[in-house]
XYZ file of C-alpha atoms in Angstrom:
529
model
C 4.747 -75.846 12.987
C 7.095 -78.734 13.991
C 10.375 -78.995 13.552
C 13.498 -81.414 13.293
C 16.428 -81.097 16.469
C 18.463 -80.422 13.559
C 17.669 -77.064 13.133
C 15.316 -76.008 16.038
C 16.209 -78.090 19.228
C 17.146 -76.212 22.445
C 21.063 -75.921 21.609
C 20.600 -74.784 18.092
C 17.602 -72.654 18.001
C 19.174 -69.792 16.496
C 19.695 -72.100 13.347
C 15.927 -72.379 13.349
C 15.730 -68.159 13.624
C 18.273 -68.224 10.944
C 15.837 -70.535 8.367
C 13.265 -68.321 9.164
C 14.815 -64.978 8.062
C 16.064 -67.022 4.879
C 13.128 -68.786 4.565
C 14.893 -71.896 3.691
C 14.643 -75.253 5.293
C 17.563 -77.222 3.700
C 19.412 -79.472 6.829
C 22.674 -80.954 6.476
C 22.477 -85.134 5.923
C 25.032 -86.419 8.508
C 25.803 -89.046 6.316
C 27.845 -86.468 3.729
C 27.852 -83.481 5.531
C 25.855 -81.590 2.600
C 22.517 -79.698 2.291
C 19.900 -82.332 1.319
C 22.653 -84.984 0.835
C 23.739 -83.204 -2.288
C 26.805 -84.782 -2.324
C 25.686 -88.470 -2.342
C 23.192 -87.538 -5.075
C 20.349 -88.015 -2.313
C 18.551 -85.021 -3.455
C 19.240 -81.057 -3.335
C 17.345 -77.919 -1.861
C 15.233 -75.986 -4.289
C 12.664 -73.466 -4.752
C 8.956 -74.074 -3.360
C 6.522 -73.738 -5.824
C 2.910 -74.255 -4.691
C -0.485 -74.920 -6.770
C -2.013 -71.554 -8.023
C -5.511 -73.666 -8.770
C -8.010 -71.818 -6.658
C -10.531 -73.574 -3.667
C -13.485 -73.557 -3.153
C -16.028 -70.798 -1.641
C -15.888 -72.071 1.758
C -12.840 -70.084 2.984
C -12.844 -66.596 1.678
C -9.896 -64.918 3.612
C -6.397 -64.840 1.819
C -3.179 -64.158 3.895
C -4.221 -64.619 7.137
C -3.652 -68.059 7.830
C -0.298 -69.607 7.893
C -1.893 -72.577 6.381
C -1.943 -71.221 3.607
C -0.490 -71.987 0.507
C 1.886 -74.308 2.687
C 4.885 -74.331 3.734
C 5.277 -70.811 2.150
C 4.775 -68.734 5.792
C 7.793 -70.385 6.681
C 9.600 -71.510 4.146
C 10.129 -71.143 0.729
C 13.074 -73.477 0.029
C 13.466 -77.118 0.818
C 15.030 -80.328 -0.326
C 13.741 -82.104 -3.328
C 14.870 -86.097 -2.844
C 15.782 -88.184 -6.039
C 14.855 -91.020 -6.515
C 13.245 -93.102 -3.280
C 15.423 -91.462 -1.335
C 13.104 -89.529 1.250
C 12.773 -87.650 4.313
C 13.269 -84.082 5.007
C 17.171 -84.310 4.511
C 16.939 -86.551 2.159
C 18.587 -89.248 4.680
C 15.957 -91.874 4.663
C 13.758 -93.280 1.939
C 10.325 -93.194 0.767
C 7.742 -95.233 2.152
C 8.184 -99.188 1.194
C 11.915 -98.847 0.594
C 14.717 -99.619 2.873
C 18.242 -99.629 2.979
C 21.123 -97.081 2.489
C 20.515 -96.929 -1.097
C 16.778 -97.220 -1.022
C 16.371 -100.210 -3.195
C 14.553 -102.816 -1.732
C 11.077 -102.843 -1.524
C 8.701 -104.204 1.080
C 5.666 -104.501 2.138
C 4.674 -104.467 5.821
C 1.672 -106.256 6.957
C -1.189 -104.519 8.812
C -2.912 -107.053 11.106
C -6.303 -106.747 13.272
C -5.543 -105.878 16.760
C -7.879 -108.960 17.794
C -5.799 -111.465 16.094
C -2.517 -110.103 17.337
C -1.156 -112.751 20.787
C -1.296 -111.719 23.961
C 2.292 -110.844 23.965
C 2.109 -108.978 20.680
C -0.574 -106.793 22.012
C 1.508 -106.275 25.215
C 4.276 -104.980 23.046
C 1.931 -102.687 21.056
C 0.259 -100.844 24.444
C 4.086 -100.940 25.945
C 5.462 -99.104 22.247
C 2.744 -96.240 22.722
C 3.316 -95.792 26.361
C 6.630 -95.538 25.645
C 6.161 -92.746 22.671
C 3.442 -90.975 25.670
C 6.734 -90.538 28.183
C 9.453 -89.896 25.760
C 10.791 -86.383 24.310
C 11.295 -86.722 20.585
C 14.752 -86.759 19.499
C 13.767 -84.515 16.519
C 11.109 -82.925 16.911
C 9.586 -79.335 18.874
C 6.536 -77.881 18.192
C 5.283 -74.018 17.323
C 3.822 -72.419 20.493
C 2.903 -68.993 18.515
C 1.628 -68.179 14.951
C 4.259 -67.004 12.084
C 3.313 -63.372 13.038
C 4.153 -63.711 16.742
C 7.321 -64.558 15.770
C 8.298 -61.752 13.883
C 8.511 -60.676 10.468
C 12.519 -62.049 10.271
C 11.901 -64.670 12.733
C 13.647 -62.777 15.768
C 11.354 -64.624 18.583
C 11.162 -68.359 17.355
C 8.524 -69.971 19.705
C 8.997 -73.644 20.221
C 8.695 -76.584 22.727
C 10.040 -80.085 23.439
C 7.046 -82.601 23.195
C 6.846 -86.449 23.753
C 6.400 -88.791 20.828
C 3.033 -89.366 21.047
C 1.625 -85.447 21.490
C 3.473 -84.569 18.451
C 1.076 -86.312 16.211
C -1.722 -85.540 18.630
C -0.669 -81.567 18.089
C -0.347 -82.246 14.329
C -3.642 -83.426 13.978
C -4.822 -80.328 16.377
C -2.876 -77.644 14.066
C -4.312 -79.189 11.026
C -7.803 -78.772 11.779
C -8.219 -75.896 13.858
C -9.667 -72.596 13.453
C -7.809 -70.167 11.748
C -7.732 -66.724 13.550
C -8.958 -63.409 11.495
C -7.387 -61.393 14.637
C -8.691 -60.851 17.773
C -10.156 -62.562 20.586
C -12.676 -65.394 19.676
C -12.385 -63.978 16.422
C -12.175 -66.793 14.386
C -13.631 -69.040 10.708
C -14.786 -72.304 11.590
C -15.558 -73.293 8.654
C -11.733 -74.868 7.309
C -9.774 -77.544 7.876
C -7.187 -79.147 5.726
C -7.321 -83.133 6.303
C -11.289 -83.500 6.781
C -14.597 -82.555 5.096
C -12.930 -82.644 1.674
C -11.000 -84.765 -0.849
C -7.561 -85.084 1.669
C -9.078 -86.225 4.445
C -8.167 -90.209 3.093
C -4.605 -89.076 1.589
C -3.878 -87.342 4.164
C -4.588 -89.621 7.038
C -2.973 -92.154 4.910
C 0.400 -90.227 5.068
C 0.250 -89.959 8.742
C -0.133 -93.326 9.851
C 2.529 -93.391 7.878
C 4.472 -91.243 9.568
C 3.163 -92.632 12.753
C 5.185 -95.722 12.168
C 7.954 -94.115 11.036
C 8.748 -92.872 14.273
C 7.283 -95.583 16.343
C 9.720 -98.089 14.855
C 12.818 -95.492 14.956
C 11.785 -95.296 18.542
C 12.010 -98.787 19.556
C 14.229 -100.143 17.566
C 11.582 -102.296 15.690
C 11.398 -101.524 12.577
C 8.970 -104.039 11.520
C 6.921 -102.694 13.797
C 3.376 -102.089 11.767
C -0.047 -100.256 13.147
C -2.578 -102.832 14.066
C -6.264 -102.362 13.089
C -9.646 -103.025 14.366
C -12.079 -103.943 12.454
C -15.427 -102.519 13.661
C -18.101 -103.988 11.286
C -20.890 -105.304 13.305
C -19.668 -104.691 16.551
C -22.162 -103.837 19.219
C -19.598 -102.560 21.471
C -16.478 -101.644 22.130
C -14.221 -104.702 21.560
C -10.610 -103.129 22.231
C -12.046 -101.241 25.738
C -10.262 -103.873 27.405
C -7.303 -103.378 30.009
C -5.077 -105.553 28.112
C -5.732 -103.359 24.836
C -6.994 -99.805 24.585
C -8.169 -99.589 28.630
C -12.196 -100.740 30.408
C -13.862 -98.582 31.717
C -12.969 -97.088 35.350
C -15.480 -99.251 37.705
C -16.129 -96.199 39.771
C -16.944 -93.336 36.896
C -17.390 -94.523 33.503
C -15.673 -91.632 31.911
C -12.789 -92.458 32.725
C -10.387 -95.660 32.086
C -9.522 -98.003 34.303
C -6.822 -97.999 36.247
C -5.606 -101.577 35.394
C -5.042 -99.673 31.930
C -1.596 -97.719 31.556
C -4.340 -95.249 29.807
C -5.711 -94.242 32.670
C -2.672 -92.034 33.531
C -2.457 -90.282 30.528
C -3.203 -86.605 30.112
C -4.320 -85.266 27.237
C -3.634 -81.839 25.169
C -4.922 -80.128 22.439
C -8.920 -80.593 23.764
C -9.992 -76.433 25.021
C -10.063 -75.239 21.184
C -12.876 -72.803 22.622
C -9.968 -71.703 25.323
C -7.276 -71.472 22.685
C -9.914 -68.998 20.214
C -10.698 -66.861 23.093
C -6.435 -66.096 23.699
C -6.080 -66.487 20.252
C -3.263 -68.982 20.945
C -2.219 -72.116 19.747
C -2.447 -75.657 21.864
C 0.525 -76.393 23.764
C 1.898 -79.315 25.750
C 0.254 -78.352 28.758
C -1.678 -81.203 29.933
C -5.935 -81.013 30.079
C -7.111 -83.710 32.423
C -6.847 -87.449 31.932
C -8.310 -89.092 28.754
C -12.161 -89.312 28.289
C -14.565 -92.474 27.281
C -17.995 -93.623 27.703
C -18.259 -95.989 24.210
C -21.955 -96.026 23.821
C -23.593 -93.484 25.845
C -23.736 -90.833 23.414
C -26.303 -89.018 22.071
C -28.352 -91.963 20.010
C -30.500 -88.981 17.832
C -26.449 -88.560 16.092
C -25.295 -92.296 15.901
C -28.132 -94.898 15.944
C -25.615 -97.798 15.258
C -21.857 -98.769 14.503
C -21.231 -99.075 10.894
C -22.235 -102.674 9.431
C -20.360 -105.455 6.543
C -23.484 -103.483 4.444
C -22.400 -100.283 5.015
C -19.260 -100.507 4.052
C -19.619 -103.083 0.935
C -22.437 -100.035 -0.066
C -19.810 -97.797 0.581
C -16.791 -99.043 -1.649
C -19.949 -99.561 -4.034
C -19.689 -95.500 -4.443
C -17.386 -95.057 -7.667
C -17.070 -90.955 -7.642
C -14.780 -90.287 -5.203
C -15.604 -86.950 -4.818
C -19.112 -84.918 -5.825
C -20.934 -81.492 -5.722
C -19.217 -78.873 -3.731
C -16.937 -81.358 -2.210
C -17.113 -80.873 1.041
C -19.845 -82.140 3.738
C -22.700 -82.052 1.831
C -21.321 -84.358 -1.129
C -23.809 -86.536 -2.386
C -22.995 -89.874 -3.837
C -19.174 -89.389 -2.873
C -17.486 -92.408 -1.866
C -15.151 -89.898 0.341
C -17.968 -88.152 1.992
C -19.830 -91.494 2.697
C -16.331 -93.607 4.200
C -15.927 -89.863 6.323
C -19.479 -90.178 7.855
C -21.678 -87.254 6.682
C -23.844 -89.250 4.420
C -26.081 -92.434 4.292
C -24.003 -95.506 4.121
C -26.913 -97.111 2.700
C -28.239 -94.201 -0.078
C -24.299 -91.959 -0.405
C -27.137 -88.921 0.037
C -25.300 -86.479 3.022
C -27.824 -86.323 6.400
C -26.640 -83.004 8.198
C -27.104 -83.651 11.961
C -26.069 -87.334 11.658
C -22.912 -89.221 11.795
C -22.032 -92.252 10.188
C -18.963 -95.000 9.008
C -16.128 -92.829 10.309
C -17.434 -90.582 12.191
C -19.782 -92.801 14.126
C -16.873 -94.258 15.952
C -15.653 -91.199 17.351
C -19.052 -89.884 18.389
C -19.683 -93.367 19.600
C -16.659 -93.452 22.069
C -18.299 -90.238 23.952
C -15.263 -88.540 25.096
C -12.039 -87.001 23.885
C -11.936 -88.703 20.762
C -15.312 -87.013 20.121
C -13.772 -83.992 18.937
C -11.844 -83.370 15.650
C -9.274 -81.202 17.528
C -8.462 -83.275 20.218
C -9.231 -86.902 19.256
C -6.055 -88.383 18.650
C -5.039 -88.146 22.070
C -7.312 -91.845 22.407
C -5.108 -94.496 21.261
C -8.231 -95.704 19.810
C -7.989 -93.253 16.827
C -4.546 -94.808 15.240
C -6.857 -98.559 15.271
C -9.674 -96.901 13.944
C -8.101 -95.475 11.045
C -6.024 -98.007 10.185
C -9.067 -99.750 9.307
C -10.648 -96.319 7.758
C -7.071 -96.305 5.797
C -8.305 -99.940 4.225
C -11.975 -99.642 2.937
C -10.367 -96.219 1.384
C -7.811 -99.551 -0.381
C -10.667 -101.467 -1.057
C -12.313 -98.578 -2.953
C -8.977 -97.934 -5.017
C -8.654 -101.792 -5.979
C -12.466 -101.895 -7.008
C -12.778 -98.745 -9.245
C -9.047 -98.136 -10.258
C -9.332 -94.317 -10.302
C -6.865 -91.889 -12.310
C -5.206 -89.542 -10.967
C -7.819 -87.254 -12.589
C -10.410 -88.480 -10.507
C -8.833 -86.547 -7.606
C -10.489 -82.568 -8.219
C -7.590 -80.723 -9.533
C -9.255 -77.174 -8.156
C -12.119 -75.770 -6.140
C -12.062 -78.277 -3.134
C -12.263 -76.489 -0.164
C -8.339 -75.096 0.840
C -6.049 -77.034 1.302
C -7.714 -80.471 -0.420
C -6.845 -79.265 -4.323
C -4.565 -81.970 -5.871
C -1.717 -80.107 -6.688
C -1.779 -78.980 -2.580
C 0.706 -79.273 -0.354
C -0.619 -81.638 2.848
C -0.462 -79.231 6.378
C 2.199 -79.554 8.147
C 4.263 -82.048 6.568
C 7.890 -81.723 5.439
C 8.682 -83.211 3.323
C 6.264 -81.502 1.216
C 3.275 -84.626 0.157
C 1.038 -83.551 -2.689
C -2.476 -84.531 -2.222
C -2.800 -86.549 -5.375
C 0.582 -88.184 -4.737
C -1.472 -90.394 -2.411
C -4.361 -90.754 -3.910
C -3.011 -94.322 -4.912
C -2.527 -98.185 -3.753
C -0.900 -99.105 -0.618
C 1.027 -101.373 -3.039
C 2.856 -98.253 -3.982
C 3.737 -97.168 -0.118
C 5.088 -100.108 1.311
C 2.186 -101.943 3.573
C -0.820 -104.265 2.873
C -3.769 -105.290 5.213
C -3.981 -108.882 6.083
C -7.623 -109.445 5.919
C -6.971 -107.693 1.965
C -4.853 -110.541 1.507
C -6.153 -114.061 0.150
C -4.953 -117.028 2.292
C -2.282 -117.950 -0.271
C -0.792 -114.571 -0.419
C -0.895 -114.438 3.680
C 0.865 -117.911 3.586
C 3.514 -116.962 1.462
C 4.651 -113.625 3.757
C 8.020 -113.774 5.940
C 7.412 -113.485 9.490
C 10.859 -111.563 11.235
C 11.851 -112.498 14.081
C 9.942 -110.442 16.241
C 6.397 -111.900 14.958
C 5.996 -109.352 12.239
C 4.937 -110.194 8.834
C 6.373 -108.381 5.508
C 6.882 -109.307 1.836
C 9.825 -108.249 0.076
C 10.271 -107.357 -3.716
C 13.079 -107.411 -6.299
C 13.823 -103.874 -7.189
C 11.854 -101.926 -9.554
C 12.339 -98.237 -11.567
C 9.407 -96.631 -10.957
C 9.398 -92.760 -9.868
C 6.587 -92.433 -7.264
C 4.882 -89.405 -8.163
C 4.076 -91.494 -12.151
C 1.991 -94.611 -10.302
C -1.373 -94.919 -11.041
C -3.260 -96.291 -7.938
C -2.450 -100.121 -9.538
C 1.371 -99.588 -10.400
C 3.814 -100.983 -7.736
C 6.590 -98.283 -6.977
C 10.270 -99.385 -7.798
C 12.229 -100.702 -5.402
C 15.688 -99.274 -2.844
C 17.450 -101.396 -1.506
C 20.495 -101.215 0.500
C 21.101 -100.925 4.291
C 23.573 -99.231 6.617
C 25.209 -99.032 10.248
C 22.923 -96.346 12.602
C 22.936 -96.135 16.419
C 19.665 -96.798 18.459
C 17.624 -94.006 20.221
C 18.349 -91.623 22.905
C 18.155 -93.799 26.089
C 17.670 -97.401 24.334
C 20.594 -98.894 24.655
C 18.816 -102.472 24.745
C 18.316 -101.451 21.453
C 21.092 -101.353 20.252
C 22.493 -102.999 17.618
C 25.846 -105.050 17.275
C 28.779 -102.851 15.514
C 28.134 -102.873 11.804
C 25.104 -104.652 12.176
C 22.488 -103.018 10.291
C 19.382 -100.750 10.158
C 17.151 -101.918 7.475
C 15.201 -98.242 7.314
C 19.038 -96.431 6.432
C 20.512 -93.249 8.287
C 18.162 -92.909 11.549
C 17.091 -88.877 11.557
C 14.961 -87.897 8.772
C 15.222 -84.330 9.875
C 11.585 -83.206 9.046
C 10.182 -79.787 9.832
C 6.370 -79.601 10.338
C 2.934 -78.187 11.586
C 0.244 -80.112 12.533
C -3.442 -79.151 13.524
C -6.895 -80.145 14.143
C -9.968 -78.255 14.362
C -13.369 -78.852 16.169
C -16.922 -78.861 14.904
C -18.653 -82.054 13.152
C -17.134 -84.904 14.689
C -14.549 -86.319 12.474
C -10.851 -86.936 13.112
């Protein structure tokens, strides 16, 4: 589990112990000094009430797991946000709105990493690096299961961890193994953002995320997550030292040292280690990061995904078939994943294809589920997974019946709660049009629309709406959200004071901490982060 300063940094960790004997995770908005911002009518803390539709025969433990209908292990109160208000104090807004009162609404542009200028791409390797060798203002991460820490929460277990390896341990915790106690004793077979109907929502929610705290990092806060857009390629365009790092001249494993990625070490990437203790990943560094694009085992991956796969693809109009899981015939989501026949939608066990061929492809850390977002790779990779899965929603125009309501493997039902996100996401919630989160793709954009964008003053396009009345959770996939708007006076990060902004200037994103509490994982097997 990770969770906000607020209650469970290194000064105040007994105000973690006490959420966990009341099992309520309700922090104080600075802005009013209330629970939730109750006060301000930002939102109020309220009972947890989780789907009771069962899964699907693939995980047949109850109990054991603190996965499991999530957050409820930990917590079983939290705040409830009205409005767009959003955030797990309530103190920021949802996704597309901005401003102390939430009532604008905008829409960030996504751009291809390829098109970006040289000094836009320096920025971009310069923000991660930065999130890579800074401790998170708001953040620590679990070190021990629920149980280890007692049945009233008398031995919390938590770390500091850099920007970066918190969403590399997030996508570790959500995918991992879960234990059925004792050494190595363990069920593979379950994993709560891939292999099923979430694994497109939920990656959708954290790149989301991702930006979130990239921008509230630097200061930038039109900062979006560039793409690259694989189709066709016969190599690996972004290896490059001025982007994603070549390859290291003396062993092609490793990158080379003109990269800042060569100095990286990774975590999260021993899940046979952590089994055998029975322990989760830490922030103990594994090595440096791993890559050999294209020497990998040809038998798995005969080719990178083509303009014909992916048109075939989006072609798909059940989202999700069968038993809903890997072998899922003629399901668009089990296609765009990579465990069937871009060409036919029929699943080929043993090969890997779309999605999953890149990360077999790169031969190296980001060839494993558990450990693959340590490769800066995987946040351009899915960015562009994150847009055929748009595509596919503007083509067909699902309902939010479409989505299975029950018997998805656990964790991927609808009415779900996404692992390890607080604020609690519902599957379905995001089962609908980037036009309803706040960001659009440029190449999804037709030239007149792309013309029309405002470009800030850092070289970052965005379009910006008049406000709207729209609840979030009511949008189809087609329905624009309504609007927030509003801004208000916040200090920069911890240790940026070039980022700072004038007094009563403004921060277009509202109060700075959104005070979230959450687990993360990610689990080994099939390739497929």
């Amino acid at each position: 589990m990770t969770c906000d300063r607020a209650q469970c940094g290194e000064l105040q960790r007994i105000g973690l112990k006490e959420g966990l004997q009341t099992k309520e995770c309700c922090p104080v908005w600075e802005g009013d000094g209330s629970a939730c911002g109750a006060t301000s009518g930002r939102g109020f803390c309220t009972e947890v009430l989780v789907s009771d539709e069962p899964h699907g025969p693939q995980y047949p433990h109850s109990g054991i797991d603190d996965r499991e209908r999530w957050p409820l292990a930990f917590f079983n109160r939290t705040c409830r946000c009205a409005g767009n208000y959003g955030g797990f104090n309530c103190g920021e807004c949802r996704f597309g709105y901005w401003g102390s009162n939430c009532a604008e609404y905008r829409e960030s542009i996504r751009r291809s990493i390829l098109t970006l200028s040289v000094a836009e791409q320096q920025k971009f390797v310069s923000y991660l690096n930065l999130a890579k060798n800074t401790i998170s203002r708001d953040y620590v991460i679990s070190t021990a299961t629920r149980e280890e820490m007692g049945e009233n929460g008398e031995n919390p277990m938590f770390s500091d961890i850099n920007t970066y390896d918190l969403f590399v341990w997030m996508h570790y915790y959500v995918s991992r193994d879960a234990f059925l106690g004792g050494p190595g004793n363990v069920w593979r077979d379950i994993d709560f953002a891939h292999e099923s109907a979430a694994f497109l929502p939920w990656h959708r929610v954290y790149l989301l995320h991702w930006e979130n705290e990239l921008r509230k990092l630097t200061g930038d806060f039109n900062f979006t997550i560039p793409y690259w857009d694989w189709r066709d390629a016969q190599s690996c365009e972004v290896c490059t030292d001025a982007l994603m790092g070549g390859r290291n001249p003396l062993s092609p494993n490793l990158i080379s040292p003109a990269s800042v990625f060569s100095s990286w070490k990774v975590i999260c990437t021993q899940p046979e280690e952590y089994n055998s203790r029975e322990a989760l990943c830490n922030t103990t560094g594994e090595g440096p990061l791993l890559r050999n694009p294209g020497n990998h085992d040809p038998n798995r991956v005969r080719r990178l995904p083509t303009t014909a796969d992916v048109d075939f693809t989006v072609g798909l109009s059940e989202y999700e078939t069968g038993p809903m899981d890997r072998f899922s015939n003629m399901s668009f989501r089990n296609a765009i994943e990579g465990f069937a026949n871009p060409m036919t939608g029929m699943a080929v066990p043993g090969q890997s294809t779309m999605h999953n061929s890149l990360h077999v492809f790169m031969n190296g850390t980001m060839s494993s589920v558990q450990g693959s977002a340590n490769d800066p790779i995987f946040l351009l990779h899915h960015a562009f997974i994150d847009s055929i899965f748009e595509r596919w929603l503007r083509t067909h125009q699902p309902v939010r019946t479409n989505y299975p309501r029950a018997n998805a493997p656990i964790g991927h039902n609808d009415g779900y709660y996404m692992v390890p996100f607080l604020p609690l996401f519902r599957n379905g919630d995001y089962f609908l049009s980037n036009k309803a989160l706040g960001f659009e793709y440029a190449y999804l954009l037709d030239p007149g629309q792309y013309r029309t964008t405002n470009m800030s003053s850092k070289g970052v396009f965005y379009r910006t709406f008049p406000p709207r009345n729209t609840v979030l959770s009511d949008l189809s996939p087609q329905r624009r959200p309504e609007v927030c708007a509003g801004v208000s006076d916040t200090l920069p990060p911890a240790g940026r004071a070039d980022l700072a902004v004038a007094p009563g200037s403004r921060d277009p994103r509202g109060s700075r901490h959104c005070s979230h509490c959450r687990t993360d994982s990610c689990h080994e097997e099939e390739v497929e982060a």
